Structure formats: structure tokens, C-alpha cells
Amino acid sequence: MSTCVIVPAAGSGTRLGSAEPKAFVRLRGRSLLGRSLNTIISSGVATTVVVAAPEEHLSAAEREIAEIASGASGMSITAVAGGRDRVESVRLALRHSQASDLVLVHDAARCLTPPEVFRRVVAALDAGAEAVVPVLPMTDTVRRVSADGTLRGDLDRKSLRRIQTPQGFTSAILERAHASHRDELDRLGARAREATDDAGLVERLGVDVVAVDGHEEALKITYPLDLVVGEHIARLRDDADASEARP
């Protein structure tokens, strides 16, 4: 089956203290977007990749694509203008998915996600799931907080999971979910339910979302501390790759 990977890459980078979009922040000399694209290529799951970038940074996204195009034999990689938020960017990118059977949505900020996570997601879809997300167990104690700042009771962390990307779907399910959300926005405007990820939109259709194992190194780079951790992981990987390349 053909698989399209959509890469939302329009995050502002404000929380990282960057003046440029997050996807173009460098991690050991390579952008988060470039590292994400290299991982997608090495996973071997994609036939098409669509990067949804801010319109004013489309040329930068196209340069990133051109730098790695030689390693993407037989794969189509394009950049398109994203929307005002992540959900709209994915919806716009879906128009360029070339009628793929499966669609994976992967945040550029999770550029250190190992290739095997992509393969696990696609394997679950191939086995019959309509929606799949990689997850990790919750390790911290989690409590609710009331409006006045008071903590209220522990949540059972054994039943809680941290959600990662890539999130995978049959293309028909993802398109239905986005069409339903678009209709809700048109009807309710500001009263429409908030959408934080594609799996949440799919759940609203009553579709089961299947969990597969994520990976601790697939952290979302959002704050300066995440860059510090990411630099360490990237250094270990880059050194290992360099060692393997030596005769």
C-alpha cells in the first residue's frame, strides 16, 4: 500500500527562543526538519512526503528537501504552504497526498524518532487498524488542578499514556475526521472543540485508535532544555554513524 507522511513544520519556535520557525532550528548543524526527513527516508515506509511549512518559509523548506533528495530514490517529497495551526496545516497537506492508502502525520519537532517507530505504526495499519499512535507509559504522578490552583486527587497513571508521532491512519478515516472538524468550525466558530492532534479528531468519529510502543528518544523539542537533551542524543547517533562509515 502507498503511504504518505505529512510533516507539519509551521511551529513558531517562540518557546525555544528562536526568531525562525522551530522546524528550521539547528541540532548539531542540521535542522529539525532535515533530521525528520532523513529518518522518514531511512524508515522505508513512505512513498510520498508532504511538508506543510509557513508560506513565507516555503523556499527554506524546499532547500532542506533539495539537500536530501539524493537519498530519497523513488520517493516524492514536496513542500506546501501550511495553515494557521497544526490541524489546518494537515488538512491542506492532505490535498497533496496523491491518493495514498495510508497517511502518517509526524511533527518535525520529533526529529529524533527512531525509524522503527514508523515501521511499527505502519505494521499495525497493515494488520487492519484504522488509526494508530505510538505511546509511552506515564512515569510522573499526575494530578488535576482546580481553577484556584488547588490540586485535586491523583490520576491512575497505569492507565495513562504519553502520545507521540507519527500518528497513522487510513487516508479515508483521516479525511473524514478533518472534514467533520471543518464542518464543526463552520457551524460553531469559537465554540468548536479544540483539536490538538489528528488522533483526537479521529476518536470523535467513534473510531478506535490502536496504541503501539513509542520511544523515549522521540521527544518533542519545544523548550531550550529539550535542545540540550536533543543535542546529546544527536551527538551519540552522529558519532555512531561516522564510526560505521569508516573503513
Coordinates of C-alpha atoms in Angstrom, one line a residue, residues 67-238:
E67 CA 19.7 18.7 0.3
I68 CA 18.4 15.2 1.0
A69 CA 16.7 14.4 -2.3
S70 CA 19.5 12.2 -3.5
G71 CA 18.8 9.8 -0.6
A72 CA 15.1 9.6 -1.5
S73 CA 15.1 7.5 -4.6
G74 CA 11.6 6.8 -5.8
M75 CA 10.0 9.0 -3.2
S76 CA 8.2 12.2 -3.8
I77 CA 8.9 15.0 -1.3
T78 CA 7.2 18.3 -1.7
A79 CA 6.6 21.4 0.4
V80 CA 3.3 23.2 0.6
A81 CA 2.0 26.3 2.5
G82 CA 0.6 25.3 5.8
G83 CA -2.3 26.9 7.7
R84 CA -2.9 29.0 10.8
D85 CA -2.4 26.0 13.1
R86 CA -1.3 22.4 13.0
V87 CA -4.7 20.9 12.2
E88 CA -5.3 23.3 9.3
S89 CA -1.8 22.5 8.0
V90 CA -2.5 18.8 8.0
R91 CA -5.8 19.4 6.2
L92 CA -4.1 21.4 3.5
A93 CA -1.3 18.9 3.1
L94 CA -3.9 16.1 2.6
R95 CA -4.8 17.6 -0.7
H96 CA -1.3 16.7 -1.9
S97 CA -1.2 13.1 -0.5
Q98 CA -1.6 11.7 -4.0
A99 CA -4.4 9.4 -3.1
S100 CA -2.2 7.3 -0.7
D101 CA -3.8 4.4 1.1
L102 CA -2.2 5.3 4.4
V103 CA -1.3 8.7 5.9
L104 CA 1.2 9.3 8.7
V105 CA 1.4 12.7 10.4
H106 CA 4.7 13.4 12.1
D107 CA 5.8 16.5 13.9
A108 CA 9.1 18.0 12.6
A109 CA 9.8 18.8 16.3
R110 CA 10.1 15.0 17.0
C111 CA 13.1 14.7 14.7
L112 CA 14.8 12.1 16.8
T113 CA 12.1 9.5 16.5
P114 CA 13.8 6.2 15.5
P115 CA 12.8 4.6 12.2
E116 CA 11.4 1.5 13.9
V117 CA 8.6 3.6 15.4
F118 CA 7.4 4.5 11.9
R119 CA 7.5 0.8 10.9
R120 CA 5.5 -0.2 14.0
V121 CA 2.8 2.2 13.1
V122 CA 2.6 1.1 9.5
A123 CA 2.6 -2.6 10.6
A124 CA -0.4 -2.0 12.8
L125 CA -2.2 -0.3 9.9
D126 CA -1.3 -3.1 7.6
A127 CA -2.8 -5.5 10.2
G128 CA -6.2 -3.8 9.9
A129 CA -6.2 -0.9 12.3
E130 CA -7.7 2.4 11.0
A131 CA -5.8 4.7 13.4
V132 CA -2.5 4.1 15.3
V133 CA -0.5 6.2 17.7
P134 CA 2.9 5.5 19.4
V135 CA 2.7 5.9 23.1
L136 CA 4.8 5.7 26.3
P137 CA 3.8 5.0 29.9
M138 CA 3.3 7.8 32.3
T139 CA 6.1 7.9 34.9
D140 CA 5.3 11.0 36.9
T141 CA 2.5 11.3 39.4
V142 CA -0.4 13.2 37.7
R143 CA -3.0 15.3 39.5
R144 CA -5.8 17.6 38.4
V145 CA -5.6 21.3 39.3
S146 CA -8.7 23.4 40.0
A147 CA -9.3 27.0 38.9
D148 CA -7.9 28.3 42.2
G149 CA -4.6 26.4 41.8
T150 CA -5.5 23.7 44.3
L151 CA -4.5 20.1 43.5
R152 CA -7.3 17.5 43.4
G153 CA -6.6 13.8 43.7
D154 CA -4.2 11.5 41.9
L155 CA -5.0 10.0 38.5
D156 CA -4.2 6.4 37.9
R157 CA -1.1 6.6 35.8
K158 CA -1.2 2.9 35.0
S159 CA -4.0 3.7 32.5
L160 CA -2.4 6.9 31.2
R161 CA -0.1 7.2 28.2
R162 CA 2.0 9.9 26.6
I163 CA 1.2 10.3 22.9
Q164 CA 3.9 10.7 20.3
T165 CA 4.1 10.8 16.5
P166 CA 4.0 9.6 13.8
Q167 CA 0.2 9.0 14.1
G168 CA -1.0 6.8 11.3
F169 CA -4.4 6.4 9.6
T170 CA -6.1 5.1 6.6
S171 CA -6.5 8.0 4.3
A172 CA -10.3 7.7 4.2
I173 CA -10.6 7.9 8.0
L174 CA -8.2 10.9 8.3
E175 CA -10.0 12.8 5.6
R176 CA -13.4 12.1 7.2
A177 CA -12.1 13.4 10.6
H178 CA -10.8 16.6 9.1
A179 CA -14.0 17.2 7.1
S180 CA -16.0 16.7 10.3
H181 CA -13.8 19.1 12.2
R182 CA -14.1 21.7 9.4
D183 CA -17.9 21.4 9.5
E184 CA -17.9 21.9 13.3
L185 CA -15.7 25.0 12.9
D186 CA -18.1 26.4 10.3
R187 CA -21.1 25.8 12.5
L188 CA -19.8 26.7 15.9
G189 CA -16.9 29.0 15.3
A190 CA -15.1 29.8 18.6
R191 CA -17.4 27.3 20.4
A192 CA -16.0 24.4 18.4
R193 CA -14.0 21.9 20.4
E194 CA -10.3 22.4 20.5
A195 CA -8.2 20.0 18.4
T196 CA -4.6 19.2 19.5
D197 CA -3.9 16.2 17.2
D198 CA -5.3 14.1 14.5
A199 CA -5.9 11.0 16.6
G200 CA -8.3 13.2 18.7
L201 CA -10.2 14.1 15.6
V202 CA -10.5 10.5 14.6
E203 CA -11.7 9.5 18.0
R204 CA -14.6 11.9 17.6
L205 CA -15.8 9.7 14.8
G206 CA -16.1 6.8 17.1
V207 CA -13.1 5.0 15.5
D208 CA -10.8 3.0 17.8
V209 CA -7.2 4.3 18.0
V210 CA -4.7 1.5 18.5
A211 CA -1.5 2.1 20.6
V212 CA 1.9 0.8 19.7
D213 CA 5.2 1.3 21.5
G214 CA 6.8 4.7 21.1
H215 CA 10.4 5.6 22.1
E216 CA 11.9 7.8 24.8
E217 CA 14.2 9.5 22.3
A218 CA 11.2 10.6 20.3
L219 CA 10.9 13.7 22.5
K220 CA 9.2 16.8 21.2
I221 CA 11.7 19.7 21.0
T222 CA 9.8 22.6 22.4
Y223 CA 11.9 24.3 25.1
P224 CA 15.6 25.1 25.4
L225 CA 16.2 22.1 27.7
D226 CA 14.8 19.9 25.0
L227 CA 17.5 21.2 22.7
V228 CA 20.1 20.3 25.3
V229 CA 18.8 16.7 25.5
G230 CA 18.4 16.5 21.7
E231 CA 22.0 17.7 21.2
H232 CA 23.2 14.8 23.4
I233 CA 21.1 12.2 21.5
A234 CA 22.1 13.6 18.1
R235 CA 25.8 13.6 19.0
L236 CA 25.7 9.9 20.1
R237 CA 23.9 9.0 16.8
D238 CA 26.1 11.1 14.6

